[in-house]
Amino acid sequence: ALVPNHALQLLTHKVRRIFPREDVRPADANDVVAYFVQMLKAQARVLARRFQILISLTGGNDSRVSLSALCEVKDRVLAFAYNDHSPKEKSSCQYDNAVADRIAKVFGIEFRRLDLESIPRSLWDTIFQNHYHQHAPWAVMKYLTELPEGGIHVRSNLLEIIRERNYFRVAAN
């Protein structure tokens, strides 16, 4: 996974920044946060004019940051979480869902739980022909049958992108 504004040079396996083209100037952290809050909220308003916004909510940092950006358009937000009944995942899903349910109530948005179940083998094969990553393939059927048609799923992985590329590098130093 590449951080936005970066390119991978295939022959050398080096990653280089491609934008902005000039040196990055130092900035006050509070100013940067205020700018990104303003931009995220503006994007939320644009999306809400055209789509119902769907957000998977776990109570984790990523979904809470995304949800905070949607506070001005919460009447257009539907949050959902997964009920995984497998013994391995059951207790963590129950905890995540309880936290997500409470956040949705406090925030004043609709919240649904999607019960996970097996999917047809043909759909499973199609999913893995189209993507290498095995992240929640069983959720596809629920997206089709239990979430509103024409909605847009706002993925909450901003901090994963940052952490993936930079966190362990900083922690190692």
PDB file of C-alpha atoms in Angstrom:
ATOM      1  CA  ALA A   1       0.000   0.000   0.000  1.00  0.00           C
ATOM      2  CA  LEU A   2       1.326   3.398  -0.966  1.00  0.00           C
ATOM      3  CA  VAL A   3       0.715   6.623   0.870  1.00  0.00           C
ATOM      4  CA  PRO A   4      -1.170   9.098  -1.339  1.00  0.00           C
ATOM      5  CA  ASN A   5       1.061  11.352  -3.465  1.00  0.00           C
ATOM      6  CA  HIS A   6       3.770   8.695  -3.750  1.00  0.00           C
ATOM      7  CA  ALA A   7       4.904   6.416  -6.564  1.00  0.00           C
ATOM      8  CA  LEU A   8       6.695   3.081  -6.554  1.00  0.00           C
ATOM      9  CA  GLN A   9       9.637   2.779  -8.939  1.00  0.00           C
ATOM     10  CA  LEU A  10       9.240  -0.822 -10.053  1.00  0.00           C
ATOM     11  CA  LEU A  11      12.832  -1.482 -11.086  1.00  0.00           C
ATOM     12  CA  THR A  12      14.420  -0.128  -7.898  1.00  0.00           C
ATOM     13  CA  HIS A  13      11.549  -0.756  -5.443  1.00  0.00           C
ATOM     14  CA  LYS A  14      12.032   2.788  -4.158  1.00  0.00           C
ATOM     15  CA  VAL A  15       9.103   4.951  -3.127  1.00  0.00           C
ATOM     16  CA  ARG A  16       9.268   8.631  -4.006  1.00  0.00           C
ATOM     17  CA  ARG A  17       6.999  11.554  -3.366  1.00  0.00           C
ATOM     18  CA  ILE A  18       5.383  12.941  -6.517  1.00  0.00           C
ATOM     19  CA  PHE A  19       3.234  15.750  -5.099  1.00  0.00           C
ATOM     20  CA  PRO A  20       3.632  18.445  -3.956  1.00  0.00           C
ATOM     21  CA  ARG A  21       6.544  19.156  -6.217  1.00  0.00           C
ATOM     22  CA  GLU A  22       8.130  21.786  -3.980  1.00  0.00           C
ATOM     23  CA  ASP A  23       9.489  21.313  -0.462  1.00  0.00           C
ATOM     24  CA  VAL A  24       6.884  20.968   2.246  1.00  0.00           C
ATOM     25  CA  ARG A  25       6.896  24.006   4.528  1.00  0.00           C
ATOM     26  CA  PRO A  26       6.637  23.556   8.278  1.00  0.00           C
ATOM     27  CA  ALA A  27       3.139  24.242   9.592  1.00  0.00           C
ATOM     28  CA  ASP A  28       1.502  24.597  12.966  1.00  0.00           C
ATOM     29  CA  ALA A  29      -0.202  21.312  13.922  1.00  0.00           C
ATOM     30  CA  ASN A  30      -3.387  23.099  15.031  1.00  0.00           C
ATOM     31  CA  ASP A  31      -3.629  24.876  11.657  1.00  0.00           C
ATOM     32  CA  VAL A  32      -3.180  21.582   9.806  1.00  0.00           C
ATOM     33  CA  VAL A  33      -5.870  19.866  11.892  1.00  0.00           C
ATOM     34  CA  ALA A  34      -8.281  22.777  11.372  1.00  0.00           C
ATOM     35  CA  TYR A  35      -7.672  22.664   7.620  1.00  0.00           C
ATOM     36  CA  PHE A  36      -8.306  18.914   7.396  1.00  0.00           C
ATOM     37  CA  VAL A  37     -11.428  19.133   9.542  1.00  0.00           C
ATOM     38  CA  GLN A  38     -12.754  21.848   7.231  1.00  0.00           C
ATOM     39  CA  MET A  39     -11.932  19.783   4.106  1.00  0.00           C
ATOM     40  CA  LEU A  40     -13.421  16.533   5.484  1.00  0.00           C
ATOM     41  CA  LYS A  41     -16.649  18.289   6.452  1.00  0.00           C
ATOM     42  CA  ALA A  42     -16.869  19.958   3.026  1.00  0.00           C
ATOM     43  CA  GLN A  43     -16.451  16.554   1.358  1.00  0.00           C
ATOM     44  CA  ALA A  44     -19.158  15.112   3.621  1.00  0.00           C
ATOM     45  CA  ARG A  45     -21.580  17.869   2.565  1.00  0.00           C
ATOM     46  CA  VAL A  46     -20.893  17.196  -1.112  1.00  0.00           C
ATOM     47  CA  LEU A  47     -21.422  13.443  -0.688  1.00  0.00           C
ATOM     48  CA  ALA A  48     -24.600  13.905   1.374  1.00  0.00           C
ATOM     49  CA  ARG A  49     -26.203  16.025  -1.348  1.00  0.00           C
ATOM     50  CA  ARG A  50     -26.012  13.070  -3.734  1.00  0.00           C
ATOM     51  CA  PHE A  51     -25.895   9.886  -1.634  1.00  0.00           C
ATOM     52  CA  GLN A  52     -26.962   8.344   1.620  1.00  0.00           C
ATOM     53  CA  ILE A  53     -23.672   7.862   3.449  1.00  0.00           C
ATOM     54  CA  LEU A  54     -22.977   4.372   4.768  1.00  0.00           C
ATOM     55  CA  ILE A  55     -20.287   3.930   7.389  1.00  0.00           C
ATOM     56  CA  SER A  56     -19.080   0.791   9.089  1.00  0.00           C
ATOM     57  CA  LEU A  57     -18.804   1.649  12.755  1.00  0.00           C
ATOM     58  CA  THR A  58     -16.737  -0.245  15.319  1.00  0.00           C
ATOM     59  CA  GLY A  59     -15.970   2.391  17.884  1.00  0.00           C
ATOM     60  CA  GLY A  60     -12.325   2.277  16.809  1.00  0.00           C
ATOM     61  CA  ASN A  61     -10.306   5.373  16.029  1.00  0.00           C
ATOM     62  CA  ASP A  62     -10.796   5.257  12.251  1.00  0.00           C
ATOM     63  CA  SER A  63     -14.591   5.051  12.330  1.00  0.00           C
ATOM     64  CA  ARG A  64     -14.826   7.709  15.070  1.00  0.00           C
ATOM     65  CA  VAL A  65     -12.721  10.140  13.015  1.00  0.00           C
ATOM     66  CA  SER A  66     -14.874   9.484   9.943  1.00  0.00           C
ATOM     67  CA  LEU A  67     -18.068   9.847  11.955  1.00  0.00           C
ATOM     68  CA  SER A  68     -16.930  13.183  13.392  1.00  0.00           C
ATOM     69  CA  ALA A  69     -16.431  14.467   9.836  1.00  0.00           C
ATOM     70  CA  LEU A  70     -20.066  13.546   9.114  1.00  0.00           C
ATOM     71  CA  CYS A  71     -21.615  15.382  12.083  1.00  0.00           C
ATOM     72  CA  GLU A  72     -23.150  18.138   9.927  1.00  0.00           C
ATOM     73  CA  VAL A  73     -24.908  15.617   7.647  1.00  0.00           C
ATOM     74  CA  LYS A  74     -25.876  12.987  10.197  1.00  0.00           C
ATOM     75  CA  ASP A  75     -29.452  12.847   8.878  1.00  0.00           C
ATOM     76  CA  ARG A  76     -27.929  11.283   5.708  1.00  0.00           C
ATOM     77  CA  VAL A  77     -25.774   8.735   7.591  1.00  0.00           C
ATOM     78  CA  LEU A  78     -26.506   5.055   8.185  1.00  0.00           C
ATOM     79  CA  ALA A  79     -23.983   3.253  10.386  1.00  0.00           C
ATOM     80  CA  PHE A  80     -23.620  -0.504  10.385  1.00  0.00           C
ATOM     81  CA  ALA A  81     -21.534  -3.203  12.003  1.00  0.00           C
ATOM     82  CA  TYR A  82     -21.159  -6.933  11.541  1.00  0.00           C
ATOM     83  CA  ASN A  83     -22.441  -9.723  13.758  1.00  0.00           C
ATOM     84  CA  ASP A  84     -19.999 -12.579  13.373  1.00  0.00           C
ATOM     85  CA  HIS A  85     -21.303 -15.637  15.184  1.00  0.00           C
ATOM     86  CA  SER A  86     -18.161 -17.720  14.769  1.00  0.00           C
ATOM     87  CA  PRO A  87     -16.635 -18.733  18.105  1.00  0.00           C
ATOM     88  CA  LYS A  88     -13.363 -17.019  17.207  1.00  0.00           C
ATOM     89  CA  GLU A  89     -14.941 -13.606  16.511  1.00  0.00           C
ATOM     90  CA  LYS A  90     -18.139 -13.619  18.584  1.00  0.00           C
ATOM     91  CA  SER A  91     -16.899 -11.836  21.730  1.00  0.00           C
ATOM     92  CA  SER A  92     -14.964  -9.114  19.882  1.00  0.00           C
ATOM     93  CA  CYS A  93     -17.958  -8.466  17.574  1.00  0.00           C
ATOM     94  CA  GLN A  94     -20.294  -8.231  20.557  1.00  0.00           C
ATOM     95  CA  TYR A  95     -18.021  -5.670  22.216  1.00  0.00           C
ATOM     96  CA  ASP A  96     -17.526  -3.676  18.977  1.00  0.00           C
ATOM     97  CA  ASN A  97     -21.270  -3.684  18.319  1.00  0.00           C
ATOM     98  CA  ALA A  98     -22.109  -2.531  21.839  1.00  0.00           C
ATOM     99  CA  VAL A  99     -19.672   0.382  21.529  1.00  0.00           C
ATOM    100  CA  ALA A 100     -20.896   1.216  18.018  1.00  0.00           C
ATOM    101  CA  ASP A 101     -24.546   1.048  19.108  1.00  0.00           C
ATOM    102  CA  ARG A 102     -23.881   3.469  21.940  1.00  0.00           C
ATOM    103  CA  ILE A 103     -21.932   5.871  19.707  1.00  0.00           C
ATOM    104  CA  ALA A 104     -24.777   5.835  17.151  1.00  0.00           C
ATOM    105  CA  LYS A 105     -27.356   6.609  19.850  1.00  0.00           C
ATOM    106  CA  VAL A 106     -25.320   9.474  21.279  1.00  0.00           C
ATOM    107  CA  PHE A 107     -24.634  10.789  17.783  1.00  0.00           C
ATOM    108  CA  GLY A 108     -28.283  10.386  16.752  1.00  0.00           C
ATOM    109  CA  ILE A 109     -27.867   8.219  13.652  1.00  0.00           C
ATOM    110  CA  GLU A 110     -29.476   5.015  12.440  1.00  0.00           C
ATOM    111  CA  PHE A 111     -27.486   1.870  13.256  1.00  0.00           C
ATOM    112  CA  ARG A 112     -27.888  -1.626  11.814  1.00  0.00           C
ATOM    113  CA  ARG A 113     -26.204  -4.922  12.536  1.00  0.00           C
ATOM    114  CA  LEU A 114     -25.491  -7.171   9.582  1.00  0.00           C
ATOM    115  CA  ASP A 115     -25.504 -10.870  10.475  1.00  0.00           C
ATOM    116  CA  LEU A 116     -22.725 -12.611   8.607  1.00  0.00           C
ATOM    117  CA  GLU A 117     -23.391 -15.875   6.906  1.00  0.00           C
ATOM    118  CA  SER A 118     -21.861 -17.954   4.187  1.00  0.00           C
ATOM    119  CA  ILE A 119     -21.936 -16.737   0.614  1.00  0.00           C
ATOM    120  CA  PRO A 120     -22.448 -18.737  -2.577  1.00  0.00           C
ATOM    121  CA  ARG A 121     -19.239 -20.304  -3.886  1.00  0.00           C
ATOM    122  CA  SER A 122     -19.667 -18.548  -7.256  1.00  0.00           C
ATOM    123  CA  LEU A 123     -19.691 -15.135  -5.548  1.00  0.00           C
ATOM    124  CA  TRP A 124     -16.678 -16.113  -3.423  1.00  0.00           C
ATOM    125  CA  ASP A 125     -14.738 -17.063  -6.566  1.00  0.00           C
ATOM    126  CA  THR A 126     -15.712 -13.806  -8.294  1.00  0.00           C
ATOM    127  CA  ILE A 127     -14.584 -11.730  -5.314  1.00  0.00           C
ATOM    128  CA  PHE A 128     -11.150 -13.372  -5.287  1.00  0.00           C
ATOM    129  CA  GLN A 129     -10.737 -13.022  -9.032  1.00  0.00           C
ATOM    130  CA  ASN A 130     -11.224  -9.271  -8.603  1.00  0.00           C
ATOM    131  CA  HIS A 131      -9.168  -8.591  -5.496  1.00  0.00           C
ATOM    132  CA  TYR A 132      -6.240 -10.226  -3.749  1.00  0.00           C
ATOM    133  CA  HIS A 133      -7.116  -9.057  -0.229  1.00  0.00           C
ATOM    134  CA  GLN A 134      -9.436 -11.250   1.832  1.00  0.00           C
ATOM    135  CA  HIS A 135     -11.097  -8.471   3.841  1.00  0.00           C
ATOM    136  CA  ALA A 136     -14.741  -9.233   4.652  1.00  0.00           C
ATOM    137  CA  PRO A 137     -15.758 -11.007   1.420  1.00  0.00           C
ATOM    138  CA  TRP A 138     -18.823 -12.408   3.211  1.00  0.00           C
ATOM    139  CA  ALA A 139     -20.115  -8.858   3.692  1.00  0.00           C
ATOM    140  CA  VAL A 140     -20.818  -8.407  -0.025  1.00  0.00           C
ATOM    141  CA  MET A 141     -24.179 -10.206   0.150  1.00  0.00           C
ATOM    142  CA  LYS A 142     -25.243  -8.036   3.088  1.00  0.00           C
ATOM    143  CA  TYR A 143     -24.245  -4.881   1.244  1.00  0.00           C
ATOM    144  CA  LEU A 144     -26.495  -5.980  -1.616  1.00  0.00           C
ATOM    145  CA  THR A 145     -29.464  -7.100   0.459  1.00  0.00           C
ATOM    146  CA  GLU A 146     -29.508  -5.007   3.656  1.00  0.00           C
ATOM    147  CA  LEU A 147     -28.022  -1.625   2.840  1.00  0.00           C
ATOM    148  CA  PRO A 148     -29.823   1.023   0.790  1.00  0.00           C
ATOM    149  CA  GLU A 149     -29.255   1.004  -2.941  1.00  0.00           C
ATOM    150  CA  GLY A 150     -27.472   4.105  -4.183  1.00  0.00           C
ATOM    151  CA  GLY A 151     -25.625   4.748  -0.942  1.00  0.00           C
ATOM    152  CA  ILE A 152     -21.900   5.361  -0.768  1.00  0.00           C
ATOM    153  CA  HIS A 153     -19.754   3.487   1.735  1.00  0.00           C
ATOM    154  CA  VAL A 154     -17.260   5.811   3.377  1.00  0.00           C
ATOM    155  CA  ARG A 155     -14.365   3.569   4.334  1.00  0.00           C
ATOM    156  CA  SER A 156     -12.704   4.354   7.631  1.00  0.00           C
ATOM    157  CA  ASN A 157      -9.079   3.478   7.094  1.00  0.00           C
ATOM    158  CA  LEU A 158      -7.290   6.823   7.188  1.00  0.00           C
ATOM    159  CA  LEU A 159      -5.234   5.909  10.226  1.00  0.00           C
ATOM    160  CA  GLU A 160      -4.436   2.461   8.823  1.00  0.00           C
ATOM    161  CA  ILE A 161      -2.891   4.122   5.761  1.00  0.00           C
ATOM    162  CA  ILE A 162      -0.805   6.414   7.931  1.00  0.00           C
ATOM    163  CA  ARG A 163       0.186   3.661  10.335  1.00  0.00           C
ATOM    164  CA  GLU A 164       1.000   1.174   7.565  1.00  0.00           C
ATOM    165  CA  ARG A 165       3.582   3.393   5.963  1.00  0.00           C
ATOM    166  CA  ASN A 166       4.908   5.503   8.817  1.00  0.00           C
ATOM    167  CA  TYR A 167       4.062   4.150  12.253  1.00  0.00           C
ATOM    168  CA  PHE A 168       6.497   1.273  12.405  1.00  0.00           C
ATOM    169  CA  ARG A 169       9.253   3.363  10.824  1.00  0.00           C
ATOM    170  CA  VAL A 170       8.863   6.005  13.559  1.00  0.00           C
ATOM    171  CA  ALA A 171       8.557   3.363  16.299  1.00  0.00           C
ATOM    172  CA  ALA A 172      11.793   1.709  15.135  1.00  0.00           C
ATOM    173  CA  ASN A 173      13.814   4.937  15.426  1.00  0.00           C
TER     174      ASN A 173
END
